[in-house]
PDB file of C-alpha atoms and ligand atoms in Angstrom:
ATOM      1  CA  MET A 299      -1.107  -2.569 -24.037  1.00  0.00           C
ATOM      2  CA  LEU A 300       0.627   0.557 -22.692  1.00  0.00           C
ATOM      3  CA  SER A 301      -1.238   3.824 -22.879  1.00  0.00           C
ATOM      4  CA  LYS A 302       0.132   6.389 -25.355  1.00  0.00           C
ATOM      5  CA  THR A 303       0.128   8.991 -22.585  1.00  0.00           C
ATOM      6  CA  ILE A 304       2.706   7.060 -20.553  1.00  0.00           C
ATOM      7  CA  ASP A 305       6.490   7.143 -20.923  1.00  0.00           C
ATOM      8  CA  PRO A 306       7.543   3.516 -20.364  1.00  0.00           C
ATOM      9  CA  THR A 307      11.029   4.618 -19.302  1.00  0.00           C
ATOM     10  CA  ASN A 308       9.733   6.644 -16.338  1.00  0.00           C
ATOM     11  CA  ILE A 309       7.463   4.295 -14.400  1.00  0.00           C
ATOM     12  CA  PRO A 310       7.586   4.653 -10.585  1.00  0.00           C
ATOM     13  CA  SER A 311       8.978   1.438  -9.176  1.00  0.00           C
ATOM     14  CA  HIS A 312       6.831   1.688  -6.024  1.00  0.00           C
ATOM     15  CA  VAL A 313       3.273   3.049  -5.887  1.00  0.00           C
ATOM     16  CA  ALA A 314       1.359   3.287  -2.586  1.00  0.00           C
ATOM     17  CA  ILE A 315      -2.415   3.720  -2.453  1.00  0.00           C
ATOM     18  CA  ILE A 316      -4.819   4.892   0.246  1.00  0.00           C
ATOM     19  CA  MET A 317      -7.995   3.176  -0.965  1.00  0.00           C
ATOM     20  CA  ASP A 318     -10.702   5.501   0.340  1.00  0.00           C
ATOM     21  CA  GLY A 319     -14.404   6.101  -0.212  1.00  0.00           C
ATOM     22  CA  ASN A 320     -15.864   2.591  -0.051  1.00  0.00           C
ATOM     23  CA  GLY A 321     -18.419   3.600   2.592  1.00  0.00           C
ATOM     24  CA  ARG A 322     -19.539   6.807   0.854  1.00  0.00           C
ATOM     25  CA  TRP A 323     -19.789   5.039  -2.495  1.00  0.00           C
ATOM     26  CA  ALA A 324     -21.975   2.314  -0.949  1.00  0.00           C
ATOM     27  CA  LYS A 325     -24.178   4.878   0.807  1.00  0.00           C
ATOM     28  CA  ALA A 326     -24.737   6.683  -2.477  1.00  0.00           C
ATOM     29  CA  GLN A 327     -26.049   3.369  -3.898  1.00  0.00           C
ATOM     30  CA  GLY A 328     -28.343   2.907  -0.877  1.00  0.00           C
ATOM     31  CA  GLU A 329     -26.221  -0.052   0.276  1.00  0.00           C
ATOM     32  CA  ASP A 330     -24.306  -0.836   3.465  1.00  0.00           C
ATOM     33  CA  ARG A 331     -20.590  -0.161   3.914  1.00  0.00           C
ATOM     34  CA  LEU A 332     -19.583  -3.784   3.356  1.00  0.00           C
ATOM     35  CA  TYR A 333     -21.062  -3.617  -0.135  1.00  0.00           C
ATOM     36  CA  GLY A 334     -18.532  -0.849  -0.803  1.00  0.00           C
ATOM     37  CA  HIS A 335     -15.633  -2.916   0.531  1.00  0.00           C
ATOM     38  CA  SER A 336     -16.715  -5.964  -1.556  1.00  0.00           C
ATOM     39  CA  ASN A 337     -16.769  -3.844  -4.685  1.00  0.00           C
ATOM     40  CA  GLY A 338     -13.377  -2.448  -3.733  1.00  0.00           C
ATOM     41  CA  VAL A 339     -11.858  -5.888  -4.281  1.00  0.00           C
ATOM     42  CA  ALA A 340     -12.460  -5.593  -8.047  1.00  0.00           C
ATOM     43  CA  SER A 341     -10.554  -2.290  -7.967  1.00  0.00           C
ATOM     44  CA  VAL A 342      -7.672  -4.003  -6.158  1.00  0.00           C
ATOM     45  CA  ARG A 343      -7.578  -6.712  -8.829  1.00  0.00           C
ATOM     46  CA  GLU A 344      -7.674  -4.247 -11.719  1.00  0.00           C
ATOM     47  CA  THR A 345      -5.091  -1.916 -10.166  1.00  0.00           C
ATOM     48  CA  LEU A 346      -2.686  -4.780  -9.499  1.00  0.00           C
ATOM     49  CA  LYS A 347      -3.032  -5.917 -13.116  1.00  0.00           C
ATOM     50  CA  ALA A 348      -2.466  -2.395 -14.448  1.00  0.00           C
ATOM     51  CA  ALA A 349       0.545  -1.876 -12.189  1.00  0.00           C
ATOM     52  CA  ARG A 350       2.077  -5.171 -13.292  1.00  0.00           C
ATOM     53  CA  GLU A 351       1.505  -4.419 -16.977  1.00  0.00           C
ATOM     54  CA  LEU A 352       3.112  -0.988 -16.644  1.00  0.00           C
ATOM     55  CA  GLY A 353       6.188  -2.426 -14.912  1.00  0.00           C
ATOM     56  CA  VAL A 354       5.592  -1.128 -11.382  1.00  0.00           C
ATOM     57  CA  LYS A 355       7.620  -3.443  -9.098  1.00  0.00           C
ATOM     58  CA  TYR A 356       5.966  -2.696  -5.707  1.00  0.00           C
ATOM     59  CA  LEU A 357       2.324  -1.839  -5.009  1.00  0.00           C
ATOM     60  CA  THR A 358       1.406  -1.049  -1.397  1.00  0.00           C
ATOM     61  CA  LEU A 359      -2.278  -0.904  -0.429  1.00  0.00           C
ATOM     62  CA  TYR A 360      -3.585   0.504   2.861  1.00  0.00           C
ATOM     63  CA  ALA A 361      -6.163  -2.218   3.580  1.00  0.00           C
ATOM     64  CA  PHE A 362      -6.713  -1.916   7.367  1.00  0.00           C
ATOM     65  CA  SER A 363      -5.254   0.671   9.721  1.00  0.00           C
ATOM     66  CA  THR A 364      -4.734   0.333  13.461  1.00  0.00           C
ATOM     67  CA  GLU A 365      -7.379   3.081  13.771  1.00  0.00           C
ATOM     68  CA  ASN A 366      -9.913   0.951  11.842  1.00  0.00           C
ATOM     69  CA  TRP A 367     -10.404  -1.234  14.955  1.00  0.00           C
ATOM     70  CA  ALA A 368     -12.663   1.596  16.195  1.00  0.00           C
ATOM     71  CA  ARG A 369     -15.240   0.799  13.477  1.00  0.00           C
ATOM     72  CA  PRO A 370     -18.433  -1.183  14.237  1.00  0.00           C
ATOM     73  CA  LYS A 371     -17.696  -4.833  15.037  1.00  0.00           C
ATOM     74  CA  SER A 372     -19.842  -6.044  12.125  1.00  0.00           C
ATOM     75  CA  GLU A 373     -17.817  -3.964   9.638  1.00  0.00           C
ATOM     76  CA  ILE A 374     -14.495  -5.227  11.041  1.00  0.00           C
ATOM     77  CA  GLU A 375     -15.677  -8.845  10.882  1.00  0.00           C
ATOM     78  CA  GLY A 376     -16.949  -8.316   7.341  1.00  0.00           C
ATOM     79  CA  LEU A 377     -13.638  -6.811   6.242  1.00  0.00           C
ATOM     80  CA  MET A 378     -11.669  -9.713   7.743  1.00  0.00           C
ATOM     81  CA  GLN A 379     -13.947 -12.265   6.027  1.00  0.00           C
ATOM     82  CA  LEU A 380     -13.533 -10.379   2.768  1.00  0.00           C
ATOM     83  CA  LEU A 381      -9.778 -10.511   3.141  1.00  0.00           C
ATOM     84  CA  VAL A 382      -9.758 -14.284   3.730  1.00  0.00           C
ATOM     85  CA  ALA A 383     -12.188 -14.876   0.831  1.00  0.00           C
ATOM     86  CA  SER A 384     -10.203 -12.608  -1.509  1.00  0.00           C
ATOM     87  CA  ILE A 385      -6.924 -14.366  -0.761  1.00  0.00           C
ATOM     88  CA  HIS A 386      -8.616 -17.725  -1.285  1.00  0.00           C
ATOM     89  CA  ASN A 387     -10.143 -16.602  -4.609  1.00  0.00           C
ATOM     90  CA  GLU A 388      -7.082 -14.795  -5.935  1.00  0.00           C
ATOM     91  CA  LEU A 389      -4.208 -17.051  -4.886  1.00  0.00           C
ATOM     92  CA  ASP A 390      -4.068 -19.002  -8.171  1.00  0.00           C
ATOM     93  CA  SER A 391      -4.123 -15.775 -10.135  1.00  0.00           C
ATOM     94  CA  LEU A 392      -1.339 -14.291  -7.965  1.00  0.00           C
ATOM     95  CA  CYS A 393       0.739 -17.384  -8.732  1.00  0.00           C
ATOM     96  CA  GLU A 394      -0.017 -17.339 -12.488  1.00  0.00           C
ATOM     97  CA  ASN A 395       0.955 -13.683 -12.711  1.00  0.00           C
ATOM     98  CA  GLY A 396       4.183 -13.776 -10.708  1.00  0.00           C
ATOM     99  CA  VAL A 397       2.845 -11.695  -7.813  1.00  0.00           C
ATOM    100  CA  ARG A 398       4.685 -11.920  -4.483  1.00  0.00           C
ATOM    101  CA  LEU A 399       2.449 -11.090  -1.510  1.00  0.00           C
ATOM    102  CA  VAL A 400       3.922  -9.507   1.606  1.00  0.00           C
ATOM    103  CA  THR A 401       2.385  -7.601   4.506  1.00  0.00           C
ATOM    104  CA  ILE A 402       3.328  -4.678   6.707  1.00  0.00           C
ATOM    105  CA  GLY A 403       1.733  -3.996  10.084  1.00  0.00           C
ATOM    106  CA  GLU A 404       1.169  -6.298  13.035  1.00  0.00           C
ATOM    107  CA  ILE A 405      -0.747  -9.124  11.384  1.00  0.00           C
ATOM    108  CA  GLU A 406      -0.300 -11.286  14.516  1.00  0.00           C
ATOM    109  CA  LYS A 407      -3.202  -9.315  16.028  1.00  0.00           C
ATOM    110  CA  LEU A 408      -5.619 -10.187  13.193  1.00  0.00           C
ATOM    111  CA  PRO A 409      -8.106 -13.088  13.548  1.00  0.00           C
ATOM    112  CA  GLN A 410      -6.467 -16.514  13.331  1.00  0.00           C
ATOM    113  CA  ASP A 411      -8.014 -17.464   9.961  1.00  0.00           C
ATOM    114  CA  CYS A 412      -6.666 -14.219   8.431  1.00  0.00           C
ATOM    115  CA  ILE A 413      -3.177 -14.907   9.778  1.00  0.00           C
ATOM    116  CA  GLU A 414      -3.262 -18.438   8.369  1.00  0.00           C
ATOM    117  CA  SER A 415      -4.441 -17.458   4.885  1.00  0.00           C
ATOM    118  CA  LEU A 416      -1.980 -14.581   4.711  1.00  0.00           C
ATOM    119  CA  ASN A 417       0.901 -16.808   5.778  1.00  0.00           C
ATOM    120  CA  GLU A 418      -0.088 -19.482   3.270  1.00  0.00           C
ATOM    121  CA  ALA A 419      -0.310 -16.923   0.438  1.00  0.00           C
ATOM    122  CA  LYS A 420       2.984 -15.289   1.433  1.00  0.00           C
ATOM    123  CA  ASP A 421       4.716 -18.653   1.514  1.00  0.00           C
ATOM    124  CA  LYS A 422       3.305 -19.836  -1.844  1.00  0.00           C
ATOM    125  CA  THR A 423       4.224 -16.579  -3.605  1.00  0.00           C
ATOM    126  CA  LYS A 424       7.567 -15.848  -1.958  1.00  0.00           C
ATOM    127  CA  ASN A 425       9.724 -16.564  -5.023  1.00  0.00           C
ATOM    128  CA  HIS A 426       7.647 -14.557  -7.513  1.00  0.00           C
ATOM    129  CA  LYS A 427       9.415 -11.707  -9.249  1.00  0.00           C
ATOM    130  CA  GLU A 428       6.979  -9.766 -11.482  1.00  0.00           C
ATOM    131  CA  ILE A 429       5.560  -7.463  -8.806  1.00  0.00           C
ATOM    132  CA  THR A 430       5.377  -7.348  -4.998  1.00  0.00           C
ATOM    133  CA  LEU A 431       1.930  -6.637  -3.558  1.00  0.00           C
ATOM    134  CA  ILE A 432       2.323  -5.199  -0.058  1.00  0.00           C
ATOM    135  CA  LEU A 433      -0.840  -5.209   2.041  1.00  0.00           C
ATOM    136  CA  ALA A 434      -0.780  -2.827   5.003  1.00  0.00           C
ATOM    137  CA  LEU A 435      -2.887  -4.606   7.624  1.00  0.00           C
ATOM    138  CA  ASN A 436      -3.291  -3.510  11.233  1.00  0.00           C
ATOM    139  CA  TYR A 437      -0.809  -0.877  10.121  1.00  0.00           C
ATOM    140  CA  SER A 438      -0.117   2.683  11.149  1.00  0.00           C
ATOM    141  CA  SER A 439       3.099   4.503  10.465  1.00  0.00           C
ATOM    142  CA  ARG A 440       3.646   5.858  13.976  1.00  0.00           C
ATOM    143  CA  ASP A 441       3.104   2.381  15.356  1.00  0.00           C
ATOM    144  CA  GLU A 442       5.612   0.995  12.815  1.00  0.00           C
ATOM    145  CA  ILE A 443       8.199   3.653  13.754  1.00  0.00           C
ATOM    146  CA  ILE A 444       7.776   2.948  17.478  1.00  0.00           C
ATOM    147  CA  ARG A 445       8.203  -0.789  16.867  1.00  0.00           C
ATOM    148  CA  ALA A 446      11.350  -0.007  14.824  1.00  0.00           C
ATOM    149  CA  CYS A 447      12.698   2.189  17.664  1.00  0.00           C
ATOM    150  CA  ASN A 448      12.186  -0.665  20.099  1.00  0.00           C
ATOM    151  CA  ARG A 449      14.125  -2.991  17.783  1.00  0.00           C
ATOM    152  CA  LEU A 450      16.965  -0.455  17.587  1.00  0.00           C
ATOM    153  CA  ALA A 451      16.977  -0.004  21.368  1.00  0.00           C
ATOM    154  CA  GLU A 452      17.379  -3.771  21.665  1.00  0.00           C
ATOM    155  CA  GLN A 453      20.319  -3.690  19.211  1.00  0.00           C
ATOM    156  CA  VAL A 454      21.983  -0.892  21.184  1.00  0.00           C
ATOM    157  CA  LEU A 455      21.472  -2.869  24.391  1.00  0.00           C
ATOM    158  CA  GLN A 456      23.107  -5.912  22.778  1.00  0.00           C
ATOM    159  CA  GLY A 457      26.079  -3.791  21.678  1.00  0.00           C
ATOM    160  CA  ASN A 458      25.417  -4.136  17.917  1.00  0.00           C
ATOM    161  CA  ILE A 459      25.051  -0.357  17.476  1.00  0.00           C
ATOM    162  CA  ALA A 460      26.822   2.229  19.638  1.00  0.00           C
ATOM    163  CA  PRO A 461      24.580   4.831  21.340  1.00  0.00           C
ATOM    164  CA  GLY A 462      24.711   8.040  19.261  1.00  0.00           C
ATOM    165  CA  GLU A 463      25.571   6.068  16.107  1.00  0.00           C
ATOM    166  CA  ILE A 464      22.068   5.317  14.835  1.00  0.00           C
ATOM    167  CA  GLN A 465      21.930   6.185  11.113  1.00  0.00           C
ATOM    168  CA  GLN A 466      19.001   6.498   8.702  1.00  0.00           C
ATOM    169  CA  ARG A 467      19.789   3.076   7.277  1.00  0.00           C
ATOM    170  CA  HIS A 468      19.454   1.461  10.714  1.00  0.00           C
ATOM    171  CA  LEU A 469      15.929   2.809  11.105  1.00  0.00           C
ATOM    172  CA  GLU A 470      15.066   1.855   7.514  1.00  0.00           C
ATOM    173  CA  GLU A 471      16.224  -1.702   8.158  1.00  0.00           C
ATOM    174  CA  ALA A 472      14.122  -1.855  11.348  1.00  0.00           C
ATOM    175  CA  LEU A 473      10.901  -0.717   9.630  1.00  0.00           C
ATOM    176  CA  ASP A 474       8.362  -3.219   8.280  1.00  0.00           C
ATOM    177  CA  THR A 475       9.370  -2.018   4.791  1.00  0.00           C
ATOM    178  CA  ALA A 476      13.025  -3.063   5.159  1.00  0.00           C
ATOM    179  CA  HIS A 477      14.498  -3.878   1.704  1.00  0.00           C
ATOM    180  CA  VAL A 478      11.610  -2.167  -0.126  1.00  0.00           C
ATOM    181  CA  PRO A 479      12.443   1.071  -2.000  1.00  0.00           C
ATOM    182  CA  ASP A 480      10.477   4.146  -0.888  1.00  0.00           C
ATOM    183  CA  PRO A 481       7.244   4.832  -2.792  1.00  0.00           C
ATOM    184  CA  GLU A 482       7.730   7.383  -5.555  1.00  0.00           C
ATOM    185  CA  LEU A 483       4.005   7.949  -5.950  1.00  0.00           C
ATOM    186  CA  LEU A 484       1.146   8.048  -3.425  1.00  0.00           C
ATOM    187  CA  ILE A 485      -2.431   7.886  -4.686  1.00  0.00           C
ATOM    188  CA  ARG A 486      -5.420   8.675  -2.470  1.00  0.00           C
ATOM    189  CA  THR A 487      -8.965   8.251  -3.732  1.00  0.00           C
ATOM    190  CA  SER A 488     -12.272   9.870  -2.718  1.00  0.00           C
ATOM    191  CA  GLY A 489     -11.254  13.532  -2.615  1.00  0.00           C
ATOM    192  CA  GLU A 490      -9.529  13.425   0.784  1.00  0.00           C
ATOM    193  CA  TYR A 491      -6.167  15.187   1.023  1.00  0.00           C
ATOM    194  CA  ARG A 492      -4.484  13.535   4.001  1.00  0.00           C
ATOM    195  CA  VAL A 493      -1.713  10.999   4.588  1.00  0.00           C
ATOM    196  CA  SER A 494      -3.579   9.418   7.541  1.00  0.00           C
ATOM    197  CA  ASN A 495      -0.647   7.830   9.351  1.00  0.00           C
ATOM    198  CA  PHE A 496       0.505   5.913   6.243  1.00  0.00           C
ATOM    199  CA  LEU A 497       4.225   5.383   5.463  1.00  0.00           C
ATOM    200  CA  LEU A 498       5.234   8.729   7.038  1.00  0.00           C
ATOM    201  CA  TRP A 499       8.961   7.998   6.856  1.00  0.00           C
ATOM    202  CA  GLN A 500       8.885   6.295   3.463  1.00  0.00           C
ATOM    203  CA  LEU A 501       6.829   9.000   1.688  1.00  0.00           C
ATOM    204  CA  ALA A 502       9.450  11.712   2.335  1.00  0.00           C
ATOM    205  CA  TYR A 503       9.994  12.387  -1.402  1.00  0.00           C
ATOM    206  CA  ALA A 504       6.883  10.806  -2.915  1.00  0.00           C
ATOM    207  CA  GLU A 505       4.739  12.640  -5.425  1.00  0.00           C
ATOM    208  CA  MET A 506       1.100  12.841  -4.311  1.00  0.00           C
ATOM    209  CA  HIS A 507      -1.846  12.221  -6.603  1.00  0.00           C
ATOM    210  CA  PHE A 508      -5.353  12.842  -5.293  1.00  0.00           C
ATOM    211  CA  THR A 509      -8.472  11.863  -7.193  1.00  0.00           C
ATOM    212  CA  LYS A 510     -12.140  12.386  -6.365  1.00  0.00           C
ATOM    213  CA  VAL A 511     -12.991   8.893  -7.651  1.00  0.00           C
ATOM    214  CA  PHE A 512     -14.244   6.561  -4.890  1.00  0.00           C
ATOM    215  CA  TRP A 513     -12.168   3.395  -4.527  1.00  0.00           C
ATOM    216  CA  PRO A 514     -14.856   0.954  -5.829  1.00  0.00           C
ATOM    217  CA  GLU A 515     -14.881   2.942  -9.091  1.00  0.00           C
ATOM    218  CA  PHE A 516     -11.095   3.160  -9.439  1.00  0.00           C
ATOM    219  CA  ARG A 517     -10.046   1.493 -12.697  1.00  0.00           C
ATOM    220  CA  LYS A 518      -7.015   1.103 -14.964  1.00  0.00           C
ATOM    221  CA  GLN A 519      -7.643   4.476 -16.631  1.00  0.00           C
ATOM    222  CA  HIS A 520      -7.437   6.207 -13.216  1.00  0.00           C
ATOM    223  CA  PHE A 521      -4.182   4.429 -12.432  1.00  0.00           C
ATOM    224  CA  ILE A 522      -2.786   5.541 -15.792  1.00  0.00           C
ATOM    225  CA  GLU A 523      -3.903   9.126 -15.037  1.00  0.00           C
ATOM    226  CA  ALA A 524      -1.979   8.965 -11.756  1.00  0.00           C
ATOM    227  CA  ILE A 525       1.170   7.718 -13.515  1.00  0.00           C
ATOM    228  CA  ALA A 526       0.820  10.444 -16.168  1.00  0.00           C
ATOM    229  CA  ASP A 527       0.486  13.015 -13.345  1.00  0.00           C
ATOM    230  CA  PHE A 528       3.644  11.587 -11.728  1.00  0.00           C
ATOM    231  CA  GLN A 529       5.480  11.873 -15.052  1.00  0.00           C
ATOM    232  CA  SER A 530       4.467  15.530 -15.389  1.00  0.00           C
ATOM    233  CA  ARG A 531       6.227  16.446 -12.129  1.00  0.00           C
ATOM    234  CA  GLU A 532       9.792  17.666 -11.843  1.00  0.00           C
ATOM    235  CA  ARG A 533      11.406  15.673  -9.040  1.00  0.00           C
ATOM    236  CA  ARG A 534      14.095  17.877  -7.526  1.00  0.00           C
ATOM    237  CA  PHE A 535      14.940  16.158  -4.200  1.00  0.00           C
ATOM    238  CA  GLY A 536      15.874  19.525  -2.703  1.00  0.00           C
ATOM    239  CA  LYS A 537      17.933  20.707  -5.701  1.00  0.00           C
ATOM    240  CA  THR A 538      17.100  23.590  -8.072  1.00  0.00           C
ATOM    241  CA  SER A 539      15.670  23.009 -11.560  1.00  0.00           C
ATOM    242  CA  GLU A 540      18.952  24.192 -13.098  1.00  0.00           C
ATOM    243  CA  GLN A 541      20.968  21.635 -11.144  1.00  0.00           C
ATOM    244  CA  LEU A 542      18.917  18.836 -12.660  1.00  0.00           C
ATOM    245  CA  THR A 543      19.844  19.622 -16.283  1.00  0.00           C
TER     246      THR A 543
HETATM  247  C1  LIG B 190     -11.593   2.874   3.034  1.00  0.00           C
HETATM  248  O1  LIG B 190     -12.913   3.257   2.714  1.00  0.00           O
HETATM  249  C2  LIG B 190     -11.377   1.431   2.821  1.00  0.00           C
HETATM  250  C3  LIG B 190     -10.988   0.542   3.779  1.00  0.00           C
HETATM  251  C4  LIG B 190     -10.752   0.915   5.180  1.00  0.00           C
HETATM  252  C5  LIG B 190     -10.830  -0.901   3.491  1.00  0.00           C
HETATM  253  C6  LIG B 190     -10.232  -1.253   2.170  1.00  0.00           C
HETATM  254  C7  LIG B 190     -10.568  -2.659   1.863  1.00  0.00           C
HETATM  255  C8  LIG B 190     -10.827  -3.173   0.632  1.00  0.00           C
HETATM  256  C9  LIG B 190     -10.757  -2.391  -0.616  1.00  0.00           C
HETATM  257  C10 LIG B 190     -11.263  -4.583   0.446  1.00  0.00           C
HETATM  258  C11 LIG B 190     -10.312  -5.676   0.805  1.00  0.00           C
HETATM  259  C12 LIG B 190      -8.926  -5.487   0.385  1.00  0.00           C
HETATM  260  C13 LIG B 190      -8.105  -6.424  -0.121  1.00  0.00           C
HETATM  261  C14 LIG B 190      -6.678  -6.083  -0.260  1.00  0.00           C
HETATM  262  C15 LIG B 190      -8.550  -7.749  -0.572  1.00  0.00           C
HETATM  263  P1  LIG B 190     -13.822   3.817   3.888  1.00  0.00           P
HETATM  264  O2  LIG B 190     -14.587   2.674   4.464  1.00  0.00           O
HETATM  265  O3  LIG B 190     -13.008   4.585   4.844  1.00  0.00           O
HETATM  266  O4  LIG B 190     -14.788   4.763   3.078  1.00  0.00           O
HETATM  267  P2  LIG B 190     -15.475   6.124   3.585  1.00  0.00           P
HETATM  268  O5  LIG B 190     -14.359   7.091   3.862  1.00  0.00           O
HETATM  269  O6  LIG B 190     -16.304   6.519   2.405  1.00  0.00           O
HETATM  270  O7  LIG B 190     -16.283   5.784   4.794  1.00  0.00           O
END
């Protein structure tokens, strides 16, 4: 059921989310940080469902940044176990609902069991067409851009691109997000107002929606609020208001 506040003809095709506030939410309950992450999985499930129902075609979630390796070992191990368990528990539902799972970031550096469950889920869901769920894992945008530059340097060396002829599309095709349209909407939870090394290139024209809600409490109504906020913006892409009419 679509909300009355939403215009179904103006749904962003790609929404990216910085899921933040798991630790603070858990602390406020007198629990440890992993309790916050575990509860965040329900928010992932509900947000994916809401996005699919509204007709969003790509949903990118910042699940583990390259900077997150600096966290306590027990938290990192807990997060990785949660990821494997979540994929195991949700795979049937992803298949029933036409969800294609892909990843961005260097997943080769994750623990072996994570790599295997991700690869299995990606393979089993690769032909699904309803919505693409993109998990950013061991991801940071600067790292992604550097890896893309190295790929381009290799192409120049091989004579596929002339030096001085690198175009925007070459870089876009070398990024982990190749063939994915740029996000039109970025949501960040927990009252933080930063981009935190997430999709720096791809967010060039994205609308930003910040909410104070901690990620474990993020529900369908909050997602709908973010879409309504997006729909209230005038997207000018550098033009004047008058040029748009
Ligand atoms: C940020 O909160 C959250 C993370 C770094 C991890 C997000 C992971 C999940 C929601 C669970 C697993 C995900 C999937 C896709 C199954 P924080 O720990 O930085 O919170 P804080 O800022 O309050 O400390």
